[in-house]
Structures are given as C-alpha cells and as structure tokens.
Amino acid sequence: MINLELLSYEILNASGEADKNSIPMFSYDTYPCFLDLAFPKNMSVHDVIVVFPDNTDVDFTVLSSLDGVNFYKKGKSPKIARFIRIFIKYYSGARPTINNIEVLGEDCSFPAKKTVFREPEIFENTQYAKPVTDDEILEDVKGIISRTIGEKYIEQFDLRLDRRLKEDYFSVASLRGKILLTSNSGLGLASAFNCYLKEVCNCHISRFGKQVDLPHNLPQVNGKIDRKTECKYRYTYNYCTHSYSMAFWGKEEWQKEIDFLAMSGVNLVLDILGMEEVYRRFLTKLGYRHREIKNFLVGPAYYAWFYMSNICSLGGPIHDDFFYEKCELARQNHRRMKVLGMDIVLQAYTGIVPRDIQKKDREVPVIEQGKWKGIERPLIVSPDSVHYVKYAKLFYKCQKEVFGDITHFYAGDVCHEGGKLNKKSAKESFSNVMESMLSFDKDAMWVVQCWAMNPTPLFTKSVKQYRDKHILMLDLNSEKINHNANNMARMAKYGNVLFGLLNNFGGRHGLFGDLPSLLKDIKETSKRPNFKGLALTSESVNVNPIVTDLFFSCVWEDVESIDNWVQKYAIRRYGKENENIAKAMEILLKTAYGNDTGALSFGATESMFCRRPLDPETKMFTARGVVKLPYSKDEFDEAVRLFLADYDKFKHNECYIYDAVDLLRQSLANKLSHIAKKCASAYKSKDYFAFMDYSEKMLNLADMLDRVLLNCKDFSFSSYIEPVCEYTEKLDDFTKELYMINAKALITTWYCRLLSDKGNLHDYAHRQMGDLVNSFYKMRWEKLIEQVQIEMDGGKPQEIDWFKVEWDWVLSETKYTKKVREDSLKALGKQILDK
C-alpha cells in the first residue's frame, strides 16, 4: 500500500500574492475563476479534495502543471505536478468560495521543468524595421491580384508607381495589350485593380463571397479611368470589431482582410492586435510580476473593452505564447499595411493601471472609475498629475519597443462610457494627455471617439489649441437619423471629423441599412469644411456587404443615383443582368435597405427568437433594440421570391448563395418574431393551447432556419468556432477550454452572470448561424415549453434560471458540423414563403 500524505503548498491567488497556508480559503468576485497551488518541488499527486461551502452547486476542474504555464486535466492516474490549478467554471452562490483544499500525494524524484518565456525582440532589431522598397510594394500588389483572380493573370497587368503624384490618385488604362495601373502608393494600385474589376469586368469582391468570372485574356480598357478622392482619411474598425470578429484570426484571415482593405482604399486602421505585449513590458517596469500581469489582462475575446478601460482581469489568463504570437502577427500585418501605404492607429495612454497600483507606487494619484455593467473597472492614473506624465512616457517607450515608430495616430478615450476625472482639473487632464503624446511624437494625432456623452463640452474647450493639427474626431454613428445634422453642427467646433458608419452592433445578423439616406448624408457632410473622410465603424464585419460596398464606393466614385448604383452592384455581384434580381433589388431598396425607421435603433430589427424567451415569472421578453419590423413583411418576401426565381442560373455563384441564405434567414427571422409575439400574447391570456400551437410552429421554423443557414459556410457556427480550435490545437487543456468559453460566451451570455443579467449584455451579440439556432436558441424555447406544459397540466412550473441554462451550453463540449449542405434554396424558399 502507498503511504500518502497531505502535501504542503503555497497559494497563488488571483491578485498574485503568495500566502503560505496549508488550509486555505479562497473567494473571488465572479466565475470563471481559478486558484493555483505551488509545491516546493515536483510531487506525485494522487488526489485533490476541494471543499466548498454547503448547499452550493459547483462545476470545477482540477488541472496540473510542471511549469506553471501549461495545465492539463488530472485524470484518474497519479500526476507528477509542480502546480495544481482549481478552475471554477460555475458556482451557484454569490461569490465563488473554497473553504479548504487537501492534496494527497508523495515525494518523487522527477526533475524540475521550466518553460522559457518567448519575449519578442525589440522592433528595431527585427526584419520589420527595414525600409520599404518599391519592389516590395509592387510584389504585395501582385500578391493581391494573384489571391483575388489567380496567378495566371498577373502578367496581364503593368503596375507603375508615380512618385510625382502628391494626392491620393490612381488611373486605369490599356497599354500594349496590358492593363496599366498607376498610382503613387500600393494602396492606390490595389484600389485601381478593384476599380478595373468593378467597372470594366463587372466583377465583385467582398469579405463574404466574390464573383470573378473572367476570360483567359482580360478585357481592355476603353479610354482611361482617372480617380482621386476628397477623403483624406479612410478609416476602419471600432474597438469592438476586434473582439466580435477578429479575436481568434490567424495569418490567413488577416491576409484576406488586408487585401480587402487595400482594394477598398482604406488608409487608416485601428489596430489593437498585439498590444498585450506593450502592457506586459509597461507593467513589468512598474514592478509587476508576470503572473500579476496575466491576471490583470483579459481573455482573447475581451480586449476591446480592456483598451477602452471598461474591464480588466476578466476572461483570462492568456497563455504565455499569446504575447509572442499576437505581437508577431501584428508586426506582420503592420508591415503589410505600411508597404501598401496605410497608417496604423495605435493606443494612446489613457492612464489604465491595475487596481493595486499603489502597492507598487505609493505616491501615484489614481481615480476610481466605478463600475461598467456591474464590473469593477481598472483605475486610471490621474491625468492632471506629474505621475501621469511619467507613466505615459514609459508607456509610449514600451510601445515603440514593440512596434517601432510606425505611426502618428493614437486612439483612446479618457472618459469612455462612464469614466471619471477630477472635475476641477479636467482641463489640465485632457491637456496633459495630449502634451504627453506630443512629447513622444511631435506630429501626434489623437483619434477620439464621439460616442454617448464623449466628447464633453469641457473636452472640446480644453483641446481647442490642438484641434486643427492634432485631434481627429471619429463620429462613430453618423448615419443615425436625427444624429447627423445636429451632431455635425455641434462638431463644427471639433476640427477634423470623420463620418462614421456603425450599421451593426455586436455582429447581430439582420438586413439593415438606409442606403438612400446614407448616400445623402455622406454627400452633405463632405461639403463641411471640417470633413476629413469616412470611417467604417461597424462592431463586426460579418453583415450587410451591400452597405459596406456603397460606403467604400463613395471614396473614389461620385455616386449620383442610389437606384442606378444598386442595379450595377447586383450585376457585379451576381455576374450578369437579371430582370427578377433587378426587381428584387428595387423592393429591397424600399424595405430592408431603404426604410429609415430602423436607423433610430441599435442596427437591424432584432429577432425575438434570438432573445431570451418569455419567462413564466416575468411574462415578458427580454429585448434591447427595436423589435417592430419597419417595413412590410409580405413586401420583403416578394423580393425574396424574385431573387430566387432564377436560382438554377446563379446557384454556382458564391455571392448569390450567400445572399440567398441571408434573405431566407431574414424572412424566417421575421416570421419567427411574429409567432414569438403571438406566443407571448397567448401565454398572457392563459390560452395554453394557442401557446402550444404557436410554439410548435416556431420550433418547426427554427429547424428550417438552421437548415437554410447550413447551406453557406459563412452562416455556419463551425466557421465561428473553427479558428478557436485551430489556434488552441497544440495548447494545454486549460487554455483550450478557457478560449472556447471566451468565444461561445461572447455571442450568448457575453460572459459571467453579473455582466449577462445585471449588465443586460446577454444576447447583445447574438448570431443566426447554423447549429447555433438549434443547439442554443431553440433549446431555450424548449425549456420554456416544458414548464408551460407543466402549468397546463395543473402543476407548478419551475422558475427558469436562464443564465444557468445558457452557461451549461457555453461549457458543453458539443462538436459542430463543418459540412456545408447543398439543398436547393429555391425549393426551401418555396416551403418558407408559401406558408
């Protein structure tokens, strides 16, 4: 018999402090959370007994590690371990608490193991610091051509850089049998290539689908196409875009995205990728240990809100490799952007520090930022202080070490969504932030978000002396009805302003975009003396390609008629002219893409089916945005019928399939919302039989929706999850599980109970995707129907803990199909539209 004993260990708690105690107690604000135990040397661990308070329901995992970096599930056999991690994934009480932990095991002779942290080299010592050459620019543009239409066509283009051109300009012509593209930048050449595809070849490129049906010998250009733009800046991304769309993107996804941005003429890109390494260096120099830094940072899906100073210490810790790999990927992307002629927007230092900063620096003055959606925010160093100046200098030095002198643009808001300053010294605070930037970079341009109450009149007044040369105001939601005219008049005081198109929140699926008003607003705004360009500020990149195409068309084209533009768009996107599609587009321009009612809302009309169902206790839906359809459902369905009428002629076109699925998705979403409301009405009037009848119809429509969505990979849940699986394939068990929780929670519960329920963020970023509809949204309705059935039978229904139901799904290990269905969408459309 093996003589086991209680092993002594050191507790490494969430704040990184060490406390030697063999009978620990651990408590934390929320879950998921973890507690690490460290042995003095490697031990053979046979059992870990974790004691929680009585009457608590807990889902936790015990993992072991030899290096403190990679943690693996313990399993049944003894494990050689230097560290033990208790990972609490669900806890029914108010605060996850551990009363006691006993570790049973024995001494062993297994040698110590240490994993060496891969620290990125100083930027100046890397290949990315070398000067950009013309050959590199031309090779990059050739790469775009090759990936877009095929390598065989490269030789049919003649690319020329003309440095005599000072303004953003390109031309397209034919010369000696080749297509001559001329510009003064790689960006201009890529835009010229896209112009050629659109206007000469009737081809179309989007993030989701392309139509490039070309002959072996490319068509020649009649005359010459000359283009220049009045938009000094063509900006892209909201902070949220990086989380809702790009959290787990790798090299391939980013390569495709940068190709698209270049062809669209984008020259200013907000990039927070790899910023964790900047903060790691910055906090290390403030005296923080590696473990403390990782516990302060957030998980991969939540960096948008960390850099906006909303949250900290949530969703992590990230794996050690994350620092190196994301930094390397960011440097690769930055290099491509600089080669093509894009500017990168990096972070301004807005004062973010950990909540225990005064343990490291007793004298630093800090300002409590309160809570964001119920979660404690990080502190900020008081920007009116000399300490802020010192910290900002250190931050910018670290950022230069990581990314070099690659930009003059810095984004960050001192008072974003409820942030606080000392009112008496607010003017000095704003001035200090600007001056700290300028002391680092004399040509610095502070990119400031116009959102909610930001910027305040005091901010505008405080930075008046800088506004013409050093402030760029990013109006995130310029297209909102009654917002543009009023706000742009107010923003005349701001100096340089970008017209922002938000269009979607959280990436929620929904056909939406008032194209006539958007075009009108852009034209009117562009006449203002403080107009400096356009900004695509959508919170996700996964919806409404027609809106994105119109927006970027306004960079180089003078779009006179929205009706004519839409018809040309259809010909390009689907490859040929078609009477039925033309009629469908006319109707869409009067419904989903032409009705201004929805512009007052949070983007598209929300699907009631994708909100938490009515609850037997509250007897109501939980919905955030507009749920009333602002156009005729029947009229919209007629557009779908027309679009599908010639299905067999277009079914091999990936753009057509994407849009056919999207149109059917919207039609089903409209029907589901309609029936869901009838369910609510029937339940309220205690007409249980009507409720069950409507519920059955709704669940059948959900099955149909799931089936339709699985006919396009971009609407499949596996397309969202697969990058997470690929990224974590070679990582440890803990990281695999944590990153998957990040990805699944973000678009369902958003994160923990506090943020989901009290913060009202659940379903904020809901998606209508194949497999997700049935496994998540339909599942919730089925839970409700079970309780209503009990009530119908005279029993007492149980109150549904919706968060627990949803969180169980987040923690589930269900595998989702990668296979794309090949149904006849015309046949499915007939079933859907004829009901």
mmCIF file of N, CA, C and O in Angstrom, residues 129-177:
data_model
loop_
_atom_site.group_PDB
_atom_site.id
_atom_site.type_symbol
_atom_site.label_atom_id
_atom_site.label_comp_id
_atom_site.label_asym_id
_atom_site.label_seq_id
_atom_site.Cartn_x
_atom_site.Cartn_y
_atom_site.Cartn_z
ATOM 1 N N ALA A 129 11.688 46.321 -39.413
ATOM 2 C CA ALA A 129 12.155 47.709 -39.293
ATOM 3 C C ALA A 129 12.857 48.205 -40.556
ATOM 4 O O ALA A 129 13.155 49.392 -40.664
ATOM 5 N N LYS A 130 13.107 47.309 -41.503
ATOM 6 C CA LYS A 130 13.843 47.728 -42.696
ATOM 7 C C LYS A 130 13.004 48.664 -43.565
ATOM 8 O O LYS A 130 11.762 48.619 -43.530
ATOM 9 N N PRO A 131 13.646 49.530 -44.334
ATOM 10 C CA PRO A 131 12.905 50.475 -45.186
ATOM 11 C C PRO A 131 12.057 49.741 -46.225
ATOM 12 O O PRO A 131 12.429 48.673 -46.727
ATOM 13 N N VAL A 132 10.931 50.339 -46.571
ATOM 14 C CA VAL A 132 10.048 49.793 -47.603
ATOM 15 C C VAL A 132 10.613 50.160 -48.970
ATOM 16 O O VAL A 132 11.000 51.303 -49.202
ATOM 17 N N THR A 133 10.654 49.205 -49.872
ATOM 18 C CA THR A 133 11.153 49.448 -51.228
ATOM 19 C C THR A 133 10.003 49.391 -52.232
ATOM 20 O O THR A 133 8.952 48.790 -51.968
ATOM 21 N N ASP A 134 10.225 49.987 -53.392
ATOM 22 C CA ASP A 134 9.213 49.936 -54.443
ATOM 23 C C ASP A 134 8.958 48.502 -54.894
ATOM 24 O O ASP A 134 7.816 48.135 -55.205
ATOM 25 N N ASP A 135 9.996 47.691 -54.957
ATOM 26 C CA ASP A 135 9.829 46.292 -55.356
ATOM 27 C C ASP A 135 8.901 45.564 -54.382
ATOM 28 O O ASP A 135 8.068 44.746 -54.797
ATOM 29 N N GLU A 136 9.053 45.858 -53.083
ATOM 30 C CA GLU A 136 8.198 45.229 -52.081
ATOM 31 C C GLU A 136 6.749 45.653 -52.272
ATOM 32 O O GLU A 136 5.825 44.836 -52.144
ATOM 33 N N ILE A 137 6.535 46.912 -52.580
ATOM 34 C CA ILE A 137 5.175 47.411 -52.819
ATOM 35 C C ILE A 137 4.549 46.695 -54.001
ATOM 36 O O ILE A 137 3.408 46.204 -53.934
ATOM 37 N N LEU A 138 5.282 46.620 -55.100
ATOM 38 C CA LEU A 138 4.744 46.001 -56.316
ATOM 39 C C LEU A 138 4.477 44.512 -56.094
ATOM 40 O O LEU A 138 3.476 43.972 -56.581
ATOM 41 N N GLU A 139 5.363 43.839 -55.368
ATOM 42 C CA GLU A 139 5.158 42.416 -55.087
ATOM 43 C C GLU A 139 3.915 42.190 -54.242
ATOM 44 O O GLU A 139 3.190 41.209 -54.432
ATOM 45 N N ASP A 140 3.666 43.091 -53.311
ATOM 46 C CA ASP A 140 2.479 42.939 -52.469
ATOM 47 C C ASP A 140 1.216 43.096 -53.301
ATOM 48 O O ASP A 140 0.249 42.331 -53.139
ATOM 49 N N VAL A 141 1.187 44.078 -54.187
ATOM 50 C CA VAL A 141 0.004 44.272 -55.026
ATOM 51 C C VAL A 141 -0.184 43.084 -55.960
ATOM 52 O O VAL A 141 -1.322 42.633 -56.193
ATOM 53 N N LYS A 142 0.903 42.546 -56.471
ATOM 54 C CA LYS A 142 0.790 41.337 -57.307
ATOM 55 C C LYS A 142 0.204 40.179 -56.499
ATOM 56 O O LYS A 142 -0.565 39.370 -57.030
ATOM 57 N N GLY A 143 0.579 40.112 -55.225
ATOM 58 C CA GLY A 143 0.015 39.078 -54.360
ATOM 59 C C GLY A 143 -1.494 39.232 -54.212
ATOM 60 O O GLY A 143 -2.237 38.243 -54.205
ATOM 61 N N ILE A 144 -1.953 40.473 -54.100
ATOM 62 C CA ILE A 144 -3.398 40.731 -54.015
ATOM 63 C C ILE A 144 -4.093 40.273 -55.291
ATOM 64 O O ILE A 144 -5.145 39.621 -55.247
ATOM 65 N N ILE A 145 -3.492 40.605 -56.431
ATOM 66 C CA ILE A 145 -4.065 40.192 -57.722
ATOM 67 C C ILE A 145 -4.132 38.677 -57.808
ATOM 68 O O ILE A 145 -5.156 38.096 -58.196
ATOM 69 N N SER A 146 -3.052 38.024 -57.432
ATOM 70 C CA SER A 146 -2.984 36.561 -57.506
ATOM 71 C C SER A 146 -4.049 35.903 -56.637
ATOM 72 O O SER A 146 -4.738 34.981 -57.061
ATOM 73 N N ARG A 147 -4.181 36.375 -55.399
ATOM 74 C CA ARG A 147 -5.145 35.757 -54.487
ATOM 75 C C ARG A 147 -6.590 36.070 -54.878
ATOM 76 O O ARG A 147 -7.495 35.302 -54.560
ATOM 77 N N THR A 148 -6.792 37.173 -55.588
ATOM 78 C CA THR A 148 -8.145 37.589 -55.937
ATOM 79 C C THR A 148 -8.660 36.922 -57.201
ATOM 80 O O THR A 148 -9.780 36.412 -57.241
ATOM 81 N N ILE A 149 -7.839 36.912 -58.259
ATOM 82 C CA ILE A 149 -8.327 36.368 -59.535
ATOM 83 C C ILE A 149 -7.446 35.252 -60.082
ATOM 84 O O ILE A 149 -7.802 34.618 -61.080
ATOM 85 N N GLY A 150 -6.294 35.009 -59.485
ATOM 86 C CA GLY A 150 -5.447 33.918 -59.945
ATOM 87 C C GLY A 150 -4.092 34.385 -60.442
ATOM 88 O O GLY A 150 -3.984 35.431 -61.091
ATOM 89 N N GLU A 151 -3.076 33.598 -60.146
ATOM 90 C CA GLU A 151 -1.703 33.958 -60.507
ATOM 91 C C GLU A 151 -1.515 34.096 -62.018
ATOM 92 O O GLU A 151 -0.685 34.880 -62.496
ATOM 93 N N LYS A 152 -2.320 33.353 -62.774
ATOM 94 C CA LYS A 152 -2.154 33.361 -64.236
ATOM 95 C C LYS A 152 -2.413 34.735 -64.859
ATOM 96 O O LYS A 152 -2.003 34.992 -66.002
ATOM 97 N N TYR A 153 -3.090 35.614 -64.119
ATOM 98 C CA TYR A 153 -3.440 36.926 -64.683
ATOM 99 C C TYR A 153 -2.405 38.012 -64.369
ATOM 100 O O TYR A 153 -2.502 39.112 -64.920
ATOM 101 N N ILE A 154 -1.456 37.736 -63.508
ATOM 102 C CA ILE A 154 -0.529 38.784 -63.068
ATOM 103 C C ILE A 154 0.208 39.422 -64.244
ATOM 104 O O ILE A 154 0.379 40.656 -64.304
ATOM 105 N N GLU A 155 0.636 38.607 -65.190
ATOM 106 C CA GLU A 155 1.418 39.109 -66.310
ATOM 107 C C GLU A 155 0.616 40.012 -67.243
ATOM 108 O O GLU A 155 1.190 40.698 -68.102
ATOM 109 N N GLN A 156 -0.698 40.030 -67.090
ATOM 110 C CA GLN A 156 -1.525 40.878 -67.946
ATOM 111 C C GLN A 156 -1.697 42.290 -67.369
ATOM 112 O O GLN A 156 -2.401 43.122 -67.932
ATOM 113 N N PHE A 157 -1.026 42.539 -66.215
ATOM 114 C CA PHE A 157 -1.078 43.872 -65.602
ATOM 115 C C PHE A 157 0.301 44.525 -65.646
ATOM 116 O O PHE A 157 1.327 43.855 -65.501
ATOM 117 N N ASP A 158 0.297 45.821 -65.843
ATOM 118 C CA ASP A 158 1.511 46.635 -65.763
ATOM 119 C C ASP A 158 1.299 47.611 -64.592
ATOM 120 O O ASP A 158 0.421 48.482 -64.650
ATOM 121 N N LEU A 159 2.059 47.429 -63.509
ATOM 122 C CA LEU A 159 1.897 48.243 -62.305
ATOM 123 C C LEU A 159 2.972 49.311 -62.266
ATOM 124 O O LEU A 159 4.167 48.998 -62.386
ATOM 125 N N ARG A 160 2.571 50.563 -62.058
ATOM 126 C CA ARG A 160 3.544 51.652 -62.037
ATOM 127 C C ARG A 160 3.316 52.576 -60.840
ATOM 128 O O ARG A 160 2.195 53.021 -60.591
ATOM 129 N N LEU A 161 4.393 52.849 -60.142
ATOM 130 C CA LEU A 161 4.378 53.824 -59.053
ATOM 131 C C LEU A 161 4.890 55.151 -59.590
ATOM 132 O O LEU A 161 5.985 55.231 -60.133
ATOM 133 N N ASP A 162 4.090 56.187 -59.442
ATOM 134 C CA ASP A 162 4.462 57.517 -59.918
ATOM 135 C C ASP A 162 4.590 58.433 -58.701
ATOM 136 O O ASP A 162 3.591 58.917 -58.158
ATOM 137 N N ARG A 163 5.824 58.688 -58.274
ATOM 138 C CA ARG A 163 6.060 59.486 -57.063
ATOM 139 C C ARG A 163 5.802 60.984 -57.266
ATOM 140 O O ARG A 163 5.799 61.739 -56.301
ATOM 141 N N ARG A 164 5.579 61.391 -58.502
ATOM 142 C CA ARG A 164 5.302 62.813 -58.729
ATOM 143 C C ARG A 164 3.914 63.192 -58.210
ATOM 144 O O ARG A 164 3.636 64.352 -57.955
ATOM 145 N N LEU A 165 3.044 62.208 -58.073
ATOM 146 C CA LEU A 165 1.686 62.464 -57.588
ATOM 147 C C LEU A 165 1.712 62.725 -56.097
ATOM 148 O O LEU A 165 2.282 61.951 -55.329
ATOM 149 N N LYS A 166 1.103 63.795 -55.666
ATOM 150 C CA LYS A 166 1.098 64.161 -54.248
ATOM 151 C C LYS A 166 -0.201 63.750 -53.551
ATOM 152 O O LYS A 166 -0.210 63.417 -52.378
ATOM 153 N N GLU A 167 -1.304 63.796 -54.271
ATOM 154 C CA GLU A 167 -2.583 63.463 -53.647
ATOM 155 C C GLU A 167 -2.956 62.006 -53.942
ATOM 156 O O GLU A 167 -2.345 61.343 -54.789
ATOM 157 N N ASP A 168 -3.970 61.495 -53.199
ATOM 158 C CA ASP A 168 -4.428 60.124 -53.421
ATOM 159 C C ASP A 168 -5.112 60.047 -54.783
ATOM 160 O O ASP A 168 -6.137 60.692 -55.023
ATOM 161 N N TYR A 169 -4.535 59.235 -55.642
ATOM 162 C CA TYR A 169 -4.961 59.222 -57.040
ATOM 163 C C TYR A 169 -4.606 57.871 -57.653
ATOM 164 O O TYR A 169 -3.647 57.204 -57.240
ATOM 165 N N PHE A 170 -5.410 57.433 -58.623
ATOM 166 C CA PHE A 170 -4.999 56.295 -59.443
ATOM 167 C C PHE A 170 -5.597 56.427 -60.828
ATOM 168 O O PHE A 170 -6.561 57.186 -61.052
ATOM 169 N N SER A 171 -5.031 55.688 -61.768
ATOM 170 C CA SER A 171 -5.583 55.641 -63.122
ATOM 171 C C SER A 171 -5.550 54.205 -63.621
ATOM 172 O O SER A 171 -4.724 53.385 -63.190
ATOM 173 N N VAL A 172 -6.480 53.911 -64.524
ATOM 174 C CA VAL A 172 -6.587 52.588 -65.143
ATOM 175 C C VAL A 172 -6.676 52.810 -66.652
ATOM 176 O O VAL A 172 -7.504 53.600 -67.123
ATOM 177 N N ALA A 173 -5.819 52.115 -67.394
ATOM 178 C CA ALA A 173 -5.821 52.260 -68.849
ATOM 179 C C ALA A 173 -5.282 50.980 -69.477
ATOM 180 O O ALA A 173 -4.853 50.056 -68.772
ATOM 181 N N SER A 174 -5.317 50.925 -70.795
ATOM 182 C CA SER A 174 -4.699 49.826 -71.524
ATOM 183 C C SER A 174 -3.473 50.348 -72.253
ATOM 184 O O SER A 174 -3.477 51.454 -72.797
ATOM 185 N N LEU A 175 -2.403 49.545 -72.250
ATOM 186 C CA LEU A 175 -1.169 49.932 -72.918
ATOM 187 C C LEU A 175 -0.472 48.683 -73.431
ATOM 188 O O LEU A 175 -0.112 47.797 -72.649
ATOM 189 N N ARG A 176 -0.333 48.622 -74.740
ATOM 190 C CA ARG A 176 0.350 47.496 -75.390
ATOM 191 C C ARG A 176 -0.219 46.142 -74.949
ATOM 192 O O ARG A 176 0.500 45.192 -74.656
ATOM 193 N N GLY A 177 -1.534 46.074 -74.891
ATOM 194 C CA GLY A 177 -2.199 44.815 -74.590
ATOM 195 C C GLY A 177 -2.287 44.472 -73.110
ATOM 196 O O GLY A 177 -2.834 43.424 -72.755
#
